[in-house]
mmCIF file of C-alpha atoms in Angstrom:
data_model
loop_
_atom_site.group_PDB
_atom_site.id
_atom_site.type_symbol
_atom_site.label_atom_id
_atom_site.label_comp_id
_atom_site.label_asym_id
_atom_site.label_seq_id
_atom_site.Cartn_x
_atom_site.Cartn_y
_atom_site.Cartn_z
ATOM 1 C CA UNK A 208 1.172 13.625 27.507
ATOM 2 C CA UNK A 209 -0.786 10.414 27.240
ATOM 3 C CA UNK A 210 -0.628 8.112 24.265
ATOM 4 C CA UNK A 211 -4.138 8.911 23.004
ATOM 5 C CA UNK A 212 -3.178 12.545 22.494
ATOM 6 C CA UNK A 213 0.152 11.589 21.002
ATOM 7 C CA UNK A 214 -1.544 9.213 18.566
ATOM 8 C CA UNK A 215 -3.933 11.999 17.577
ATOM 9 C CA UNK A 216 -0.987 14.272 16.931
ATOM 10 C CA UNK A 217 0.626 11.491 14.929
ATOM 11 C CA UNK A 218 -2.489 11.123 12.771
ATOM 12 C CA UNK A 219 -2.600 14.869 12.182
ATOM 13 C CA UNK A 220 0.964 14.981 10.866
ATOM 14 C CA UNK A 221 0.661 16.147 7.228
ATOM 15 C CA UNK A 222 1.933 13.129 5.308
ATOM 16 C CA UNK A 223 0.114 11.946 2.178
ATOM 17 C CA UNK A 224 -0.102 8.199 1.540
ATOM 18 C CA UNK A 225 1.242 6.773 -1.698
ATOM 19 C CA UNK A 226 -1.018 6.137 -4.665
ATOM 20 C CA UNK A 227 -0.990 2.346 -4.365
ATOM 21 C CA UNK A 228 -1.790 2.558 -0.672
ATOM 22 C CA UNK A 229 -4.812 4.735 -1.449
ATOM 23 C CA UNK A 230 -6.034 2.363 -4.160
ATOM 24 C CA UNK A 231 -5.443 -0.914 -2.340
ATOM 25 C CA UNK A 232 -6.027 -0.294 1.361
ATOM 26 C CA UNK A 233 -9.809 -0.058 1.257
ATOM 27 C CA UNK A 234 -10.369 -3.587 2.638
ATOM 28 C CA UNK A 235 -8.911 -3.366 6.143
ATOM 29 C CA UNK A 236 -9.079 -5.976 8.909
ATOM 30 C CA UNK A 237 -7.895 -5.753 12.508
ATOM 31 C CA UNK A 238 -6.761 -8.880 14.291
ATOM 32 C CA UNK A 239 -7.438 -9.413 18.030
ATOM 33 C CA UNK A 240 -4.030 -11.080 18.327
ATOM 34 C CA UNK A 241 -0.544 -10.266 17.100
ATOM 35 C CA UNK A 242 -0.863 -12.730 14.220
ATOM 36 C CA UNK A 243 -3.141 -12.164 11.228
ATOM 37 C CA UNK A 244 -5.570 -14.724 9.837
ATOM 38 C CA UNK A 245 -5.018 -14.810 6.082
ATOM 39 C CA UNK A 246 -7.658 -16.397 3.862
ATOM 40 C CA UNK A 247 -6.854 -17.658 0.397
ATOM 41 C CA UNK A 248 -9.729 -18.258 -2.020
ATOM 42 C CA UNK A 249 -9.381 -20.164 -5.267
ATOM 43 C CA UNK A 250 -12.960 -21.345 -5.672
ATOM 44 C CA UNK A 251 -14.663 -21.230 -9.063
ATOM 45 C CA UNK A 252 -17.923 -19.431 -9.792
ATOM 46 C CA UNK A 253 -21.173 -21.207 -8.917
ATOM 47 C CA UNK A 254 -24.835 -20.412 -9.530
ATOM 48 C CA UNK A 255 -28.177 -21.111 -7.920
ATOM 49 C CA UNK A 256 -30.429 -23.919 -9.161
ATOM 50 C CA UNK A 257 -33.769 -23.211 -10.825
ATOM 51 C CA UNK A 258 -37.149 -24.804 -10.363
ATOM 52 C CA UNK A 259 -40.856 -24.290 -10.927
ATOM 53 C CA UNK A 260 -42.975 -22.067 -8.738
ATOM 54 C CA UNK A 261 -43.707 -23.706 -5.338
ATOM 55 C CA UNK A 262 -41.052 -26.371 -5.805
ATOM 56 C CA UNK A 263 -39.437 -27.438 -2.525
ATOM 57 C CA UNK A 264 -36.018 -25.935 -1.684
ATOM 58 C CA UNK A 265 -33.063 -27.586 -3.294
ATOM 59 C CA UNK A 266 -30.361 -28.733 -0.873
ATOM 60 C CA UNK A 267 -26.972 -27.188 -1.518
ATOM 61 C CA UNK A 268 -23.673 -28.246 -0.047
ATOM 62 C CA UNK A 269 -21.297 -25.378 -0.585
ATOM 63 C CA UNK A 270 -17.688 -26.486 -0.607
ATOM 64 C CA UNK A 271 -15.545 -23.417 -0.979
ATOM 65 C CA UNK A 272 -11.891 -23.950 -1.702
ATOM 66 C CA UNK A 273 -10.762 -21.601 1.039
ATOM 67 C CA UNK A 274 -7.666 -22.048 3.136
ATOM 68 C CA UNK A 275 -6.822 -20.084 6.247
ATOM 69 C CA UNK A 276 -3.566 -19.612 8.058
ATOM 70 C CA UNK A 277 -2.260 -17.497 10.913
ATOM 71 C CA UNK A 278 0.587 -15.422 9.550
ATOM 72 C CA UNK A 279 3.068 -13.211 11.358
ATOM 73 C CA UNK A 280 2.615 -9.698 9.981
ATOM 74 C CA UNK A 281 5.581 -7.511 9.295
ATOM 75 C CA UNK A 282 6.427 -5.283 12.253
ATOM 76 C CA UNK A 283 7.385 -1.637 12.045
ATOM 77 C CA UNK A 284 8.844 -0.571 15.380
ATOM 78 C CA UNK A 285 10.926 2.596 15.482
ATOM 79 C CA UNK A 286 11.734 5.417 17.839
ATOM 80 C CA UNK A 287 13.525 8.745 17.917
ATOM 81 C CA UNK A 288 14.750 10.867 20.821
ATOM 82 C CA UNK A 289 14.295 14.450 21.910
ATOM 83 C CA UNK A 290 17.130 15.441 24.214
ATOM 84 C CA UNK A 291 18.139 18.533 26.159
ATOM 85 C CA UNK A 292 21.151 18.932 23.878
ATOM 86 C CA UNK A 293 18.938 18.804 20.791
ATOM 87 C CA UNK A 294 16.523 21.430 22.129
ATOM 88 C CA UNK A 295 19.297 23.841 23.124
ATOM 89 C CA UNK A 296 21.703 23.200 20.242
ATOM 90 C CA UNK A 297 20.071 25.663 17.875
ATOM 91 C CA UNK A 298 16.807 27.211 16.798
ATOM 92 C CA UNK A 299 15.000 24.486 14.836
ATOM 93 C CA UNK A 300 11.851 26.465 14.110
ATOM 94 C CA UNK A 301 12.296 28.214 10.719
ATOM 95 C CA UNK A 302 9.625 30.760 11.683
ATOM 96 C CA UNK A 303 11.860 32.138 14.418
ATOM 97 C CA UNK A 304 14.752 34.352 13.382
ATOM 98 C CA UNK A 305 16.499 34.193 16.724
ATOM 99 C CA UNK A 306 15.869 32.757 20.153
ATOM 100 C CA UNK A 307 15.052 35.733 22.376
ATOM 101 C CA UNK A 308 13.116 34.164 25.233
ATOM 102 C CA UNK A 309 11.814 30.987 26.809
ATOM 103 C CA UNK A 310 8.724 31.060 24.573
ATOM 104 C CA UNK A 311 10.981 30.833 21.503
ATOM 105 C CA UNK A 312 12.809 27.859 22.988
ATOM 106 C CA UNK A 313 9.467 26.144 23.639
ATOM 107 C CA UNK A 314 8.272 26.934 20.097
ATOM 108 C CA UNK A 315 11.466 25.443 18.697
ATOM 109 C CA UNK A 316 11.048 22.364 20.886
ATOM 110 C CA UNK A 317 7.459 21.930 19.695
ATOM 111 C CA UNK A 318 8.653 22.199 16.087
ATOM 112 C CA UNK A 319 11.249 19.454 16.690
ATOM 113 C CA UNK A 320 8.542 17.319 18.263
ATOM 114 C CA UNK A 321 6.132 17.737 15.346
ATOM 115 C CA UNK A 322 8.876 17.301 12.738
ATOM 116 C CA UNK A 323 10.053 14.030 14.252
ATOM 117 C CA UNK A 324 6.486 12.702 14.417
ATOM 118 C CA UNK A 325 5.839 13.678 10.799
ATOM 119 C CA UNK A 326 9.058 11.954 9.711
ATOM 120 C CA UNK A 327 8.210 8.785 11.627
ATOM 121 C CA UNK A 328 4.772 8.807 10.034
ATOM 122 C CA UNK A 329 6.244 9.300 6.560
ATOM 123 C CA UNK A 330 8.545 6.317 7.121
ATOM 124 C CA UNK A 331 5.561 4.109 8.001
ATOM 125 C CA UNK A 332 3.546 5.351 5.010
ATOM 126 C CA UNK A 333 6.458 4.827 2.626
ATOM 127 C CA UNK A 334 7.075 1.304 3.914
ATOM 128 C CA UNK A 335 3.409 0.431 3.402
ATOM 129 C CA UNK A 336 3.549 1.794 -0.146
ATOM 130 C CA UNK A 337 6.622 -0.355 -0.803
ATOM 131 C CA UNK A 338 4.812 -3.442 0.559
ATOM 132 C CA UNK A 339 1.865 -2.873 -1.787
ATOM 133 C CA UNK A 340 4.245 -2.313 -4.707
ATOM 134 C CA UNK A 341 6.005 -5.598 -3.979
ATOM 135 C CA UNK A 342 2.704 -7.391 -3.518
ATOM 136 C CA UNK A 343 1.239 -6.495 -6.917
ATOM 137 C CA UNK A 344 4.522 -6.796 -8.829
ATOM 138 C CA UNK A 345 5.813 -10.088 -7.374
ATOM 139 C CA UNK A 346 2.866 -11.674 -5.547
ATOM 140 C CA UNK A 347 4.812 -11.674 -2.293
ATOM 141 C CA UNK A 348 6.434 -9.467 0.316
ATOM 142 C CA UNK A 349 10.131 -10.054 0.865
ATOM 143 C CA UNK A 350 12.590 -8.153 3.040
ATOM 144 C CA UNK A 351 16.197 -8.829 4.001
ATOM 145 C CA UNK A 352 18.564 -6.152 5.284
ATOM 146 C CA UNK A 353 21.177 -8.613 6.487
ATOM 147 C CA UNK A 354 20.009 -8.415 10.094
ATOM 148 C CA UNK A 355 16.269 -8.949 9.662
ATOM 149 C CA UNK A 356 14.335 -11.105 7.231
ATOM 150 C CA UNK A 357 10.654 -11.294 6.378
ATOM 151 C CA UNK A 358 8.736 -13.048 3.603
ATOM 152 C CA UNK A 359 5.083 -13.770 2.872
ATOM 153 C CA UNK A 360 4.007 -15.411 -0.411
ATOM 154 C CA UNK A 361 0.450 -15.527 -1.787
ATOM 155 C CA UNK A 362 0.588 -17.945 -4.712
ATOM 156 C CA UNK A 363 0.344 -15.573 -7.670
ATOM 157 C CA UNK A 364 1.942 -16.867 -10.851
ATOM 158 C CA UNK A 365 3.749 -14.498 -13.203
ATOM 159 C CA UNK A 366 3.782 -14.408 -17.002
ATOM 160 C CA UNK A 367 6.485 -13.378 -19.457
ATOM 161 C CA UNK A 368 5.614 -10.902 -22.188
ATOM 162 C CA UNK A 369 7.670 -9.455 -25.033
ATOM 163 C CA UNK A 370 6.726 -5.917 -25.994
ATOM 164 C CA UNK A 371 7.912 -4.407 -29.270
ATOM 165 C CA UNK A 372 6.435 -2.202 -31.979
ATOM 166 C CA UNK A 373 4.547 -5.094 -33.627
ATOM 167 C CA UNK A 374 3.204 -6.825 -30.497
ATOM 168 C CA UNK A 375 -0.580 -7.131 -30.332
ATOM 169 C CA UNK A 376 -0.568 -5.469 -26.930
ATOM 170 C CA UNK A 377 -4.170 -4.206 -26.901
ATOM 171 C CA UNK A 378 -5.536 -7.574 -28.012
ATOM 172 C CA UNK A 379 -3.383 -9.319 -25.429
ATOM 173 C CA UNK A 380 -4.524 -6.980 -22.645
ATOM 174 C CA UNK A 381 -8.149 -7.619 -23.556
ATOM 175 C CA UNK A 382 -7.501 -11.361 -23.447
ATOM 176 C CA UNK A 383 -5.936 -11.004 -19.988
ATOM 177 C CA UNK A 384 -8.992 -9.044 -18.872
ATOM 178 C CA UNK A 385 -11.332 -11.737 -20.238
ATOM 179 C CA UNK A 386 -9.399 -14.410 -18.365
ATOM 180 C CA UNK A 387 -9.643 -12.466 -15.106
ATOM 181 C CA UNK A 388 -13.364 -11.866 -15.627
ATOM 182 C CA UNK A 389 -13.956 -15.567 -16.265
ATOM 183 C CA UNK A 390 -12.546 -16.144 -12.797
ATOM 184 C CA UNK A 391 -14.811 -13.535 -11.229
ATOM 185 C CA UNK A 392 -12.461 -10.538 -11.161
ATOM 186 C CA UNK A 393 -12.527 -7.287 -13.078
ATOM 187 C CA UNK A 394 -9.336 -5.209 -13.104
ATOM 188 C CA UNK A 395 -9.905 -1.582 -12.108
ATOM 189 C CA UNK A 396 -6.587 -0.321 -13.451
ATOM 190 C CA UNK A 397 -3.350 -1.377 -15.130
ATOM 191 C CA UNK A 398 0.069 -0.435 -13.773
ATOM 192 C CA UNK A 399 3.096 -0.239 -16.068
ATOM 193 C CA UNK A 400 6.666 0.776 -15.373
ATOM 194 C CA UNK A 401 8.450 3.655 -17.202
ATOM 195 C CA UNK A 402 10.255 1.541 -19.834
ATOM 196 C CA UNK A 403 6.993 -0.206 -20.644
ATOM 197 C CA UNK A 404 5.197 3.125 -21.061
ATOM 198 C CA UNK A 405 7.819 4.239 -23.575
ATOM 199 C CA UNK A 406 7.455 0.968 -25.476
ATOM 200 C CA UNK A 407 3.663 1.317 -25.514
ATOM 201 C CA UNK A 408 3.894 4.629 -27.345
ATOM 202 C CA UNK A 409 6.202 2.958 -29.880
ATOM 203 C CA UNK A 410 3.699 0.134 -30.411
ATOM 204 C CA UNK A 411 1.597 0.293 -33.574
ATOM 205 C CA UNK A 412 -1.567 -1.330 -32.246
ATOM 206 C CA UNK A 413 -1.495 0.714 -29.041
ATOM 207 C CA UNK A 414 -1.288 3.999 -30.938
ATOM 208 C CA UNK A 415 -4.095 3.002 -33.288
ATOM 209 C CA UNK A 416 -6.298 2.112 -30.320
ATOM 210 C CA UNK A 417 -5.937 5.557 -28.821
ATOM 211 C CA UNK A 418 -8.725 7.747 -30.150
ATOM 212 C CA UNK A 419 -6.821 10.587 -31.777
ATOM 213 C CA UNK A 420 -9.881 12.835 -31.977
ATOM 214 C CA UNK A 421 -10.459 12.822 -28.236
ATOM 215 C CA UNK A 422 -6.830 12.673 -27.181
ATOM 216 C CA UNK A 423 -6.718 16.255 -25.943
ATOM 217 C CA UNK A 424 -6.086 18.171 -22.759
ATOM 218 C CA UNK A 425 -9.263 16.808 -21.186
ATOM 219 C CA UNK A 426 -8.121 13.230 -21.756
ATOM 220 C CA UNK A 427 -4.463 13.700 -20.796
ATOM 221 C CA UNK A 428 -4.927 13.958 -17.039
ATOM 222 C CA UNK A 429 -1.744 14.971 -15.296
ATOM 223 C CA UNK A 430 -2.103 13.881 -11.682
ATOM 224 C CA UNK A 431 0.263 16.283 -9.982
ATOM 225 C CA UNK A 432 -1.311 15.625 -6.586
ATOM 226 C CA UNK A 433 -0.380 11.940 -6.616
ATOM 227 C CA UNK A 434 3.143 10.824 -5.736
ATOM 228 C CA UNK A 435 4.896 8.181 -7.830
ATOM 229 C CA UNK A 436 2.210 7.847 -10.532
ATOM 230 C CA UNK A 437 0.929 9.503 -13.703
ATOM 231 C CA UNK A 438 -2.027 8.695 -15.894
ATOM 232 C CA UNK A 439 -1.085 7.249 -19.306
ATOM 233 C CA UNK A 440 -4.306 6.778 -21.260
ATOM 234 C CA UNK A 441 -7.684 5.078 -21.414
ATOM 235 C CA UNK A 442 -8.408 2.715 -24.303
ATOM 236 C CA UNK A 443 -11.871 1.390 -25.080
ATOM 237 C CA UNK A 444 -12.351 -1.997 -23.436
ATOM 238 C CA UNK A 445 -9.262 -1.576 -21.251
ATOM 239 C CA UNK A 446 -9.172 -0.051 -17.740
ATOM 240 C CA UNK A 447 -7.107 3.115 -17.149
ATOM 241 C CA UNK A 448 -3.368 2.666 -17.538
ATOM 242 C CA UNK A 449 -0.976 4.320 -15.083
ATOM 243 C CA UNK A 450 2.792 4.512 -15.100
ATOM 244 C CA UNK A 451 4.264 3.926 -11.647
ATOM 245 C CA UNK A 452 7.752 5.190 -10.921
ATOM 246 C CA UNK A 453 7.988 5.160 -7.136
ATOM 247 C CA UNK A 454 11.498 5.433 -5.751
ATOM 248 C CA UNK A 455 12.631 5.870 -2.148
ATOM 249 C CA UNK A 456 16.264 6.341 -1.258
ATOM 250 C CA UNK A 457 17.248 5.669 -4.866
ATOM 251 C CA UNK A 458 15.534 2.252 -4.883
ATOM 252 C CA UNK A 459 12.598 1.636 -7.238
ATOM 253 C CA UNK A 460 9.551 0.263 -5.434
ATOM 254 C CA UNK A 461 8.735 -1.923 -8.445
ATOM 255 C CA UNK A 462 11.794 -3.597 -9.897
ATOM 256 C CA UNK A 463 12.063 -4.604 -13.532
ATOM 257 C CA UNK A 464 9.667 -3.914 -16.401
ATOM 258 C CA UNK A 465 6.076 -4.865 -15.591
ATOM 259 C CA UNK A 466 2.503 -4.827 -16.833
ATOM 260 C CA UNK A 467 0.156 -5.499 -13.909
ATOM 261 C CA UNK A 468 -3.632 -5.828 -14.000
ATOM 262 C CA UNK A 469 -5.189 -5.250 -10.582
ATOM 263 C CA UNK A 470 -8.588 -5.920 -9.067
ATOM 264 C CA UNK A 471 -8.460 -4.051 -5.723
ATOM 265 C CA UNK A 472 -11.229 -6.236 -4.263
ATOM 266 C CA UNK A 473 -8.769 -9.146 -4.281
ATOM 267 C CA UNK A 474 -6.363 -7.329 -1.958
ATOM 268 C CA UNK A 475 -6.726 -6.910 1.802
ATOM 269 C CA UNK A 476 -4.738 -5.068 4.444
ATOM 270 C CA UNK A 477 -4.664 -6.663 7.884
ATOM 271 C CA UNK A 478 -3.124 -5.382 11.099
ATOM 272 C CA UNK A 479 -1.939 -7.456 14.025
ATOM 273 C CA UNK A 480 -2.885 -6.284 17.521
ATOM 274 C CA UNK A 481 -0.353 -4.627 19.826
ATOM 275 C CA UNK A 482 0.014 -5.454 23.516
ATOM 276 C CA UNK A 483 1.912 -2.695 25.284
ATOM 277 C CA UNK A 484 1.445 -1.114 28.700
ATOM 278 C CA UNK A 485 2.000 2.340 27.222
ATOM 279 C CA UNK A 486 -1.134 1.839 25.114
ATOM 280 C CA UNK A 487 -3.261 -0.008 27.663
ATOM 281 C CA UNK A 488 -2.159 -0.162 31.282
ATOM 282 C CA UNK A 489 -3.976 -3.497 31.702
ATOM 283 C CA UNK A 490 -2.026 -4.982 28.788
ATOM 284 C CA UNK A 491 -5.172 -5.547 26.762
ATOM 285 C CA UNK A 492 -4.681 -5.977 23.006
ATOM 286 C CA UNK A 493 -4.982 -2.746 21.034
ATOM 287 C CA UNK A 494 -6.409 -3.192 17.538
ATOM 288 C CA UNK A 495 -5.084 -0.326 15.426
ATOM 289 C CA UNK A 496 -3.266 0.490 12.211
ATOM 290 C CA UNK A 497 -0.491 2.347 13.977
ATOM 291 C CA UNK A 498 0.221 3.340 17.570
ATOM 292 C CA UNK A 499 2.543 5.993 18.879
ATOM 293 C CA UNK A 500 3.601 6.746 22.423
ATOM 294 C CA UNK A 501 6.399 8.359 24.351
ATOM 295 C CA UNK A 502 8.606 7.305 27.222
ATOM 296 C CA UNK A 503 10.752 9.439 29.499
ATOM 297 C CA UNK A 504 14.271 7.999 29.466
ATOM 298 C CA UNK A 505 17.801 8.778 30.651
ATOM 299 C CA UNK A 506 16.669 9.975 34.086
ATOM 300 C CA UNK A 507 14.273 12.514 32.624
ATOM 301 C CA UNK A 508 16.704 14.277 30.297
ATOM 302 C CA UNK A 509 15.103 12.975 27.109
ATOM 303 C CA UNK A 510 11.895 11.649 25.610
ATOM 304 C CA UNK A 511 11.722 8.765 23.173
ATOM 305 C CA UNK A 512 8.958 8.845 20.570
ATOM 306 C CA UNK A 513 7.841 5.353 19.573
ATOM 307 C CA UNK A 514 5.851 4.194 16.568
ATOM 308 C CA UNK A 515 4.610 0.640 16.064
ATOM 309 C CA UNK A 516 2.541 -0.953 13.334
ATOM 310 C CA UNK A 517 1.999 -4.572 12.310
ATOM 311 C CA UNK A 518 0.697 -4.444 8.726
ATOM 312 C CA UNK A 519 0.204 -7.312 6.312
ATOM 313 C CA UNK A 520 -1.099 -6.509 2.828
ATOM 314 C CA UNK A 521 -2.176 -9.787 1.267
ATOM 315 C CA UNK A 522 -3.871 -11.169 -1.828
ATOM 316 C CA UNK A 523 -7.180 -12.835 -1.053
ATOM 317 C CA UNK A 524 -7.536 -14.454 -4.471
ATOM 318 C CA UNK A 525 -4.616 -14.984 -6.822
ATOM 319 C CA UNK A 526 -6.951 -14.658 -9.813
ATOM 320 C CA UNK A 527 -7.417 -10.973 -8.990
ATOM 321 C CA UNK A 528 -3.876 -10.056 -10.061
ATOM 322 C CA UNK A 529 -2.155 -10.595 -13.414
ATOM 323 C CA UNK A 530 1.583 -9.973 -13.349
ATOM 324 C CA UNK A 531 3.599 -9.771 -16.574
ATOM 325 C CA UNK A 532 7.369 -9.572 -16.546
ATOM 326 C CA UNK A 533 8.057 -7.607 -19.719
ATOM 327 C CA UNK A 534 10.973 -7.833 -22.105
ATOM 328 C CA UNK A 535 11.133 -4.583 -24.058
ATOM 329 C CA UNK A 536 12.674 -5.067 -27.501
#
């Protein structure tokens, strides 16, 4: 089985991406090398000059405050094995009551194969969701498991905000939105954490801003098809508010209490290229989001299923994100 087919099978594995990944992975870039070129823009808005009809062209020297750097993306590189012992140990296909012939053994083996691919894919998707959650809640990606370390910082400053029943939260949100718009960014949504959502419903100004006459079943959208997130409400002059409560392995993907205003156009997802003879026998770079392949190991008694991805979610312009660390009182 060649890698192209295996990759197709990998892509067909039924694993839904997380909500943040869906919202923030629309701007995708593929690098021709293992590193990723990250651009950082902090330029202010400019406008064209005016003149009378038939005036000569006005010379313009555009000096954008753009910095570029080659950054090592994070690398996801995992594998799992299918062995003779695993195939023969028991019937792994829940659709088969008992193994009665070689076809049942093959069906069980195929189930193991598909299940392992789906699990590997889910691990990649969940890690990407975690990276986006870190990015919008801290302005950086940081990882340290004691054996491996990775960090990428994108220059986003954070604010402190105290939220209680008397805070002017709606007015303050509108001021944050105005500030972002002055810098050329318009937030498409606001993310809050569970404690903040509870405090919002205890806030006087927030409750008054919610239109009680239209606050009915049609307005209270319950997004059961989206993992980790639920719609909170929509207030006039404020983008939709969502509560995000993603948790994997008992660890919250966004730590602490947060209010985050996000312009998705300010966020990019880049992938470093992969050079591997299993993907291209000539060792040419393969530009892809994720690659999967298999190798026959242990003198032919097992197959190893490999998955590799080199993702780097990054913030193109720090003005496109507003991060508030919230003290709920």
